[in-house]
């Protein structure tokens, strides 16, 4: 199969629609990361996603809909705070988990009684979803465990020859996946951190919990249990520039090509060693992280990550991805 990357052009969405109606899988831009989408009502199409990614069969998918899609077809009621959150943050990088009506394919939620729904704000995603007018089940468009894709080229690198079409909307400006929020309880609870932060949610809903998995417990968001976001080179993780420099010099002495990934404020402490600048703010670090991991794996033999200082707000989500990419907290 030939994989085509197409950017906005006459008829691009009708081609995508045709593939979706035929039960094919189509990749598309969102404001967070690229998605690998299929008709959520079609069992075979949904199973194709799992096969293409090599995704564990117990890791449920998020369903994507356009902003005017009637979600009451898919969900069995919502608490008042959820309606307020939708009004405040959607379309945008917030995925909401509701009790499911069971109308979509059973494979979407992997047997859970809930359904995760996302209304992305990217114009490419909105226009695509409106054209198909179907709920589109879509995980991030990377091979399972690999770094999530933030350009059409990243998707191509993982799925060339395996999918017919990539809808190119440019680079993803959010850069890390959406916040996943459990809306089935009295108080909303964050299952996966992202650009919509706990503080933002609490300011609308009055309160917001953060799910922490207890030892030995099945995670509420199964995807959080798996190794993730890993670059395909050796990695090391440390807490200071001094430690990173020592690891770097050791690798260089052995003839390797080390590289340090650190926030802007630390770059000058690296003494001119090969480095990737993660950025200065949480938003910047979110936007750059995956592209830097994907570029590092192509050239470095050892990538050394240094933990950023800021730990609040958007950084909760960034640190989660960063630590897991480096095999800490995996
Ligand atoms: O930004 C995003 O959310 C991207 C773009 C493509 O929309 N999608 C994405 O999908 O990150 P994925 O499959 O890579 O991650 C989905 C996460 C997983 O951790 C999964 O376990 C969780 O959402 N999830 C999906 N359905 C769930 C449900 N019913 N209950 C709890 N967690 C759920
Ligand atoms: Mg993913």
XYZ file of C-alpha atoms and ligand atoms in Angstrom:
364
model
C 0.000 0.000 0.000
C 1.269 3.452 -0.838
C 1.057 5.991 1.970
C 0.207 9.516 0.859
C 0.738 12.635 2.921
C -1.704 15.308 1.800
C -2.038 18.868 3.013
C -5.116 21.042 2.477
C -6.118 20.633 -1.164
C -9.298 20.248 -3.155
C -10.984 16.918 -2.349
C -8.572 15.870 0.411
C -11.340 15.273 2.932
C -13.587 13.348 0.558
C -10.685 10.945 0.003
C -10.267 10.546 3.750
C -14.012 9.973 4.122
C -13.976 7.273 1.455
C -11.184 5.391 3.226
C -12.939 5.655 6.600
C -16.198 4.357 5.101
C -14.290 1.438 3.575
C -13.016 0.503 7.047
C -9.496 1.844 6.471
C -7.326 3.682 8.957
C -6.404 7.323 8.264
C -3.902 9.454 10.208
C -4.818 13.072 10.954
C -3.434 16.175 12.607
C -4.711 17.317 15.979
C -3.504 20.169 18.200
C -1.789 17.662 20.561
C -0.251 14.828 18.490
C -1.261 13.069 15.240
C -3.999 10.438 15.567
C -4.508 7.096 13.809
C -8.248 7.077 13.136
C -10.943 4.569 12.207
C -14.755 4.408 12.290
C -15.585 3.683 15.948
C -18.721 1.734 14.920
C -16.730 -0.718 12.771
C -15.208 -3.645 14.726
C -12.729 -4.621 12.012
C -11.548 -1.078 11.464
C -10.989 -0.584 15.208
C -9.098 -3.879 15.469
C -6.922 -2.764 12.560
C -5.666 0.122 14.721
C -4.509 -2.271 17.441
C -2.783 -4.507 14.883
C -1.045 -1.612 13.113
C 0.334 -0.148 16.329
C 1.097 -3.421 18.084
C -1.077 -2.030 20.869
C -1.983 -4.215 23.869
C -5.612 -5.381 23.600
C -6.502 -3.969 27.026
C -5.568 -0.356 26.290
C -8.756 1.522 25.286
C -9.032 4.152 22.556
C -10.332 7.703 22.633
C -13.233 8.563 20.326
C -12.941 11.881 18.464
C -15.983 13.894 17.328
C -16.602 17.277 15.743
C -17.869 20.130 17.890
C -21.541 19.746 16.910
C -21.683 15.962 17.179
C -24.516 14.840 19.469
C -22.520 12.977 22.169
C -25.694 11.910 24.012
C -25.791 9.052 21.472
C -22.550 7.755 22.909
C -22.663 8.562 26.615
C -25.081 7.652 29.349
C -25.558 11.042 31.014
C -23.075 13.498 32.476
C -22.657 15.298 35.804
C -23.245 19.113 35.808
C -19.526 19.828 36.175
C -18.837 17.958 32.910
C -21.153 20.233 30.943
C -19.364 23.246 32.447
C -15.961 21.784 31.529
C -17.075 21.115 27.956
C -18.250 24.709 27.643
C -14.959 26.009 29.058
C -12.373 23.825 27.307
C -13.831 22.177 24.188
C -12.841 22.011 21.422
C -9.393 21.556 22.926
C -6.861 19.165 24.471
C -9.173 17.640 27.094
C -10.517 14.065 26.847
C -13.511 13.264 29.042
C -14.374 9.744 30.249
C -18.098 9.033 30.629
C -20.368 6.044 31.233
C -20.841 4.508 27.757
C -24.096 3.645 26.017
C -22.205 0.782 24.373
C -23.083 1.972 20.856
C -19.540 2.042 19.487
C -17.513 -1.097 18.804
C -16.800 -3.119 21.960
C -13.106 -2.988 21.030
C -12.893 0.788 21.528
C -13.105 0.630 25.339
C -11.660 -2.882 25.684
C -14.535 -4.073 27.855
C -14.641 -1.037 30.173
C -18.147 0.393 30.851
C -16.842 3.859 30.000
C -16.013 5.806 26.833
C -13.353 8.490 26.393
C -14.460 11.386 24.167
C -12.333 14.149 22.689
C -13.272 17.178 20.582
C -9.980 18.371 19.090
C -9.571 22.028 18.160
C -7.224 21.581 15.195
C -9.001 22.860 12.057
C -7.746 19.807 10.123
C -9.230 17.460 12.733
C -12.500 19.414 12.942
C -12.982 19.476 9.163
C -12.139 15.780 8.834
C -14.519 14.810 11.656
C -17.280 16.969 10.208
C -16.791 15.446 6.757
C -17.091 11.850 8.040
C -19.694 12.782 10.691
C -18.778 9.641 12.629
C -17.047 9.071 15.947
C -13.433 8.304 15.066
C -11.488 6.037 17.407
C -7.891 7.224 17.410
C -4.801 6.636 19.496
C -1.618 8.576 18.879
C -0.234 7.636 15.434
C 2.983 5.958 16.601
C 4.013 2.347 16.908
C 3.231 1.155 20.431
C 5.904 2.348 22.929
C 7.539 4.691 20.401
C 7.547 8.487 20.736
C 4.219 10.137 19.780
C 4.200 11.927 16.388
C 4.008 15.696 16.121
C 4.546 15.981 12.345
C 3.132 14.086 9.360
C 6.680 12.862 8.671
C 6.830 11.187 12.102
C 3.644 9.286 11.250
C 5.128 8.322 7.883
C 8.306 7.040 9.572
C 6.231 4.595 11.650
C 3.502 3.619 9.147
C 4.851 4.007 5.625
C 3.228 1.328 3.455
C 0.724 0.399 6.183
C -1.938 3.129 5.905
C -3.279 4.903 2.811
C -3.428 8.499 3.972
C -1.996 11.079 6.371
C -3.879 14.387 6.662
C -1.071 16.878 7.140
C -1.990 19.868 9.289
C 1.598 20.887 10.034
C 3.408 20.582 13.349
C 1.265 19.970 16.448
C 1.426 23.072 18.617
C 0.313 21.366 21.862
C 2.939 18.674 21.628
C 1.824 16.271 24.360
C -1.361 14.207 24.394
C -4.630 15.529 25.819
C -5.470 15.575 29.503
C -7.635 12.486 30.235
C -10.298 13.274 32.824
C -12.585 10.760 34.512
C -16.063 12.333 34.633
C -17.911 9.376 36.128
C -17.611 10.414 39.786
C -18.740 13.240 42.090
C -15.494 15.093 41.432
C -13.556 14.979 38.146
C -10.279 13.098 38.351
C -7.228 13.438 36.090
C -6.050 10.086 34.719
C -3.357 11.567 32.437
C -1.897 15.070 32.780
C -1.822 17.435 29.813
C -2.193 21.018 28.681
C -5.517 21.471 30.476
C -4.187 21.440 34.024
C -5.679 20.473 37.365
C -5.839 24.154 38.342
C -7.758 25.028 35.154
C -10.231 22.181 35.712
C -10.716 22.997 39.406
C -11.395 26.641 38.549
C -14.438 25.540 36.534
C -15.547 22.347 38.329
C -14.840 23.582 41.869
C -12.541 20.655 42.569
C -10.347 18.199 40.685
C -8.601 15.032 41.836
C -5.539 13.356 40.380
C -5.609 9.608 40.090
C -2.613 7.878 41.615
C -2.374 4.169 41.050
C -1.920 2.128 44.199
C 0.647 -0.655 44.348
C -0.647 -3.731 42.516
C -3.907 -2.057 41.419
C -5.169 -2.205 37.828
C -4.766 1.394 36.511
C -7.948 3.316 35.691
C -6.370 4.467 32.442
C -4.709 1.284 31.217
C -2.321 3.098 28.873
C -0.555 4.627 31.835
C 0.777 1.209 32.864
C 2.858 0.686 29.742
C 6.353 1.766 28.788
C 5.916 4.688 26.461
C 7.362 7.505 24.433
C 10.758 5.796 24.160
C 13.434 7.049 21.774
C 15.338 4.256 20.011
C 18.744 4.922 21.507
C 20.293 4.360 24.919
C 19.018 6.807 27.525
C 20.053 8.075 30.949
C 18.239 10.450 33.275
C 19.682 12.718 35.902
C 18.954 15.687 38.142
C 21.859 18.050 37.526
C 24.082 19.435 34.777
C 27.198 18.081 36.566
C 25.829 14.553 36.521
C 24.826 14.902 32.852
C 28.281 16.214 31.896
C 30.005 13.253 33.595
C 27.783 10.736 31.787
C 28.368 12.594 28.530
C 32.151 12.538 28.877
C 32.122 8.817 29.706
C 30.159 8.012 26.543
C 32.342 10.287 24.405
C 35.527 8.625 25.714
C 34.174 5.288 24.533
C 33.699 6.668 21.047
C 29.936 7.198 21.355
C 27.868 10.224 20.292
C 26.164 11.491 23.455
C 23.643 14.309 23.586
C 22.009 16.112 26.522
C 18.334 17.146 26.587
C 17.875 19.984 29.075
C 15.751 23.067 29.735
C 17.006 26.415 28.401
C 18.288 27.612 31.774
C 20.737 24.710 32.020
C 22.306 24.835 28.558
C 25.081 27.246 29.579
C 26.139 24.845 32.364
C 26.861 22.100 29.794
C 30.120 23.651 28.646
C 29.445 23.479 24.911
C 28.598 19.762 24.908
C 26.120 18.600 22.228
C 22.708 19.561 23.606
C 19.024 19.888 22.719
C 17.187 22.844 24.251
C 13.848 21.695 25.658
C 12.662 25.270 26.208
C 11.972 27.604 29.097
C 8.240 27.314 29.856
C 5.964 24.317 30.350
C 4.158 25.031 27.075
C 7.441 25.274 25.186
C 8.746 22.022 26.666
C 5.464 20.259 25.791
C 5.687 21.525 22.211
C 9.327 20.517 21.692
C 9.674 17.267 23.638
C 8.579 14.628 21.114
C 10.244 16.235 18.095
C 13.525 16.404 20.028
C 13.259 12.771 21.156
C 12.602 11.697 17.568
C 15.531 13.684 16.229
C 17.905 12.510 18.985
C 17.251 8.828 18.307
C 18.489 9.319 14.733
C 21.899 10.728 15.673
C 22.822 10.073 19.315
C 24.125 6.813 20.799
C 23.214 8.022 24.295
C 20.571 10.631 25.126
C 20.925 12.120 28.606
C 17.840 13.842 30.030
C 18.029 16.372 32.844
C 14.953 16.851 35.024
C 13.537 20.406 34.652
C 13.136 22.520 37.795
C 9.498 23.589 37.342
C 7.087 20.830 38.419
C 3.667 22.530 38.504
C 0.844 23.172 36.017
C 1.578 21.962 32.479
C 4.865 20.518 33.757
C 2.939 17.736 35.542
C 2.087 16.310 32.097
C 5.469 17.120 30.571
C 7.365 15.431 33.428
C 5.167 12.353 33.144
C 6.098 11.980 29.433
C 9.746 12.898 29.966
C 10.320 10.468 32.835
C 8.608 7.641 30.995
C 10.582 8.310 27.813
C 13.705 7.846 29.912
C 12.398 4.715 31.618
C 11.895 6.400 35.010
C 8.325 5.901 36.381
C 7.595 3.611 33.408
O -4.170 13.958 22.493
C -4.583 12.793 22.477
O -5.318 12.343 23.383
C -4.180 11.902 21.308
C -4.793 12.488 20.025
C -4.583 11.609 18.828
O -6.140 12.760 20.232
N -4.596 10.548 21.516
C -4.002 9.731 22.409
O -4.467 8.435 22.409
O -3.105 10.091 23.148
P -3.694 7.234 23.105
O -4.446 6.027 22.703
O -2.278 7.303 22.755
O -3.929 7.456 24.647
C -5.236 7.305 25.172
C -5.199 7.213 26.693
C -4.618 5.890 27.147
O -3.827 6.104 28.314
C -5.879 5.080 27.471
O -5.645 4.070 28.421
C -6.818 6.171 27.985
O -6.543 7.295 27.165
N -8.237 5.804 27.819
C -8.941 5.614 26.695
N -10.209 5.248 26.959
C -10.327 5.220 28.310
C -11.395 4.915 29.218
N -12.611 4.555 28.776
N -11.134 4.984 30.537
C -9.912 5.358 30.997
N -8.863 5.653 30.187
C -9.061 5.590 28.861
Mg -0.239 7.053 22.729
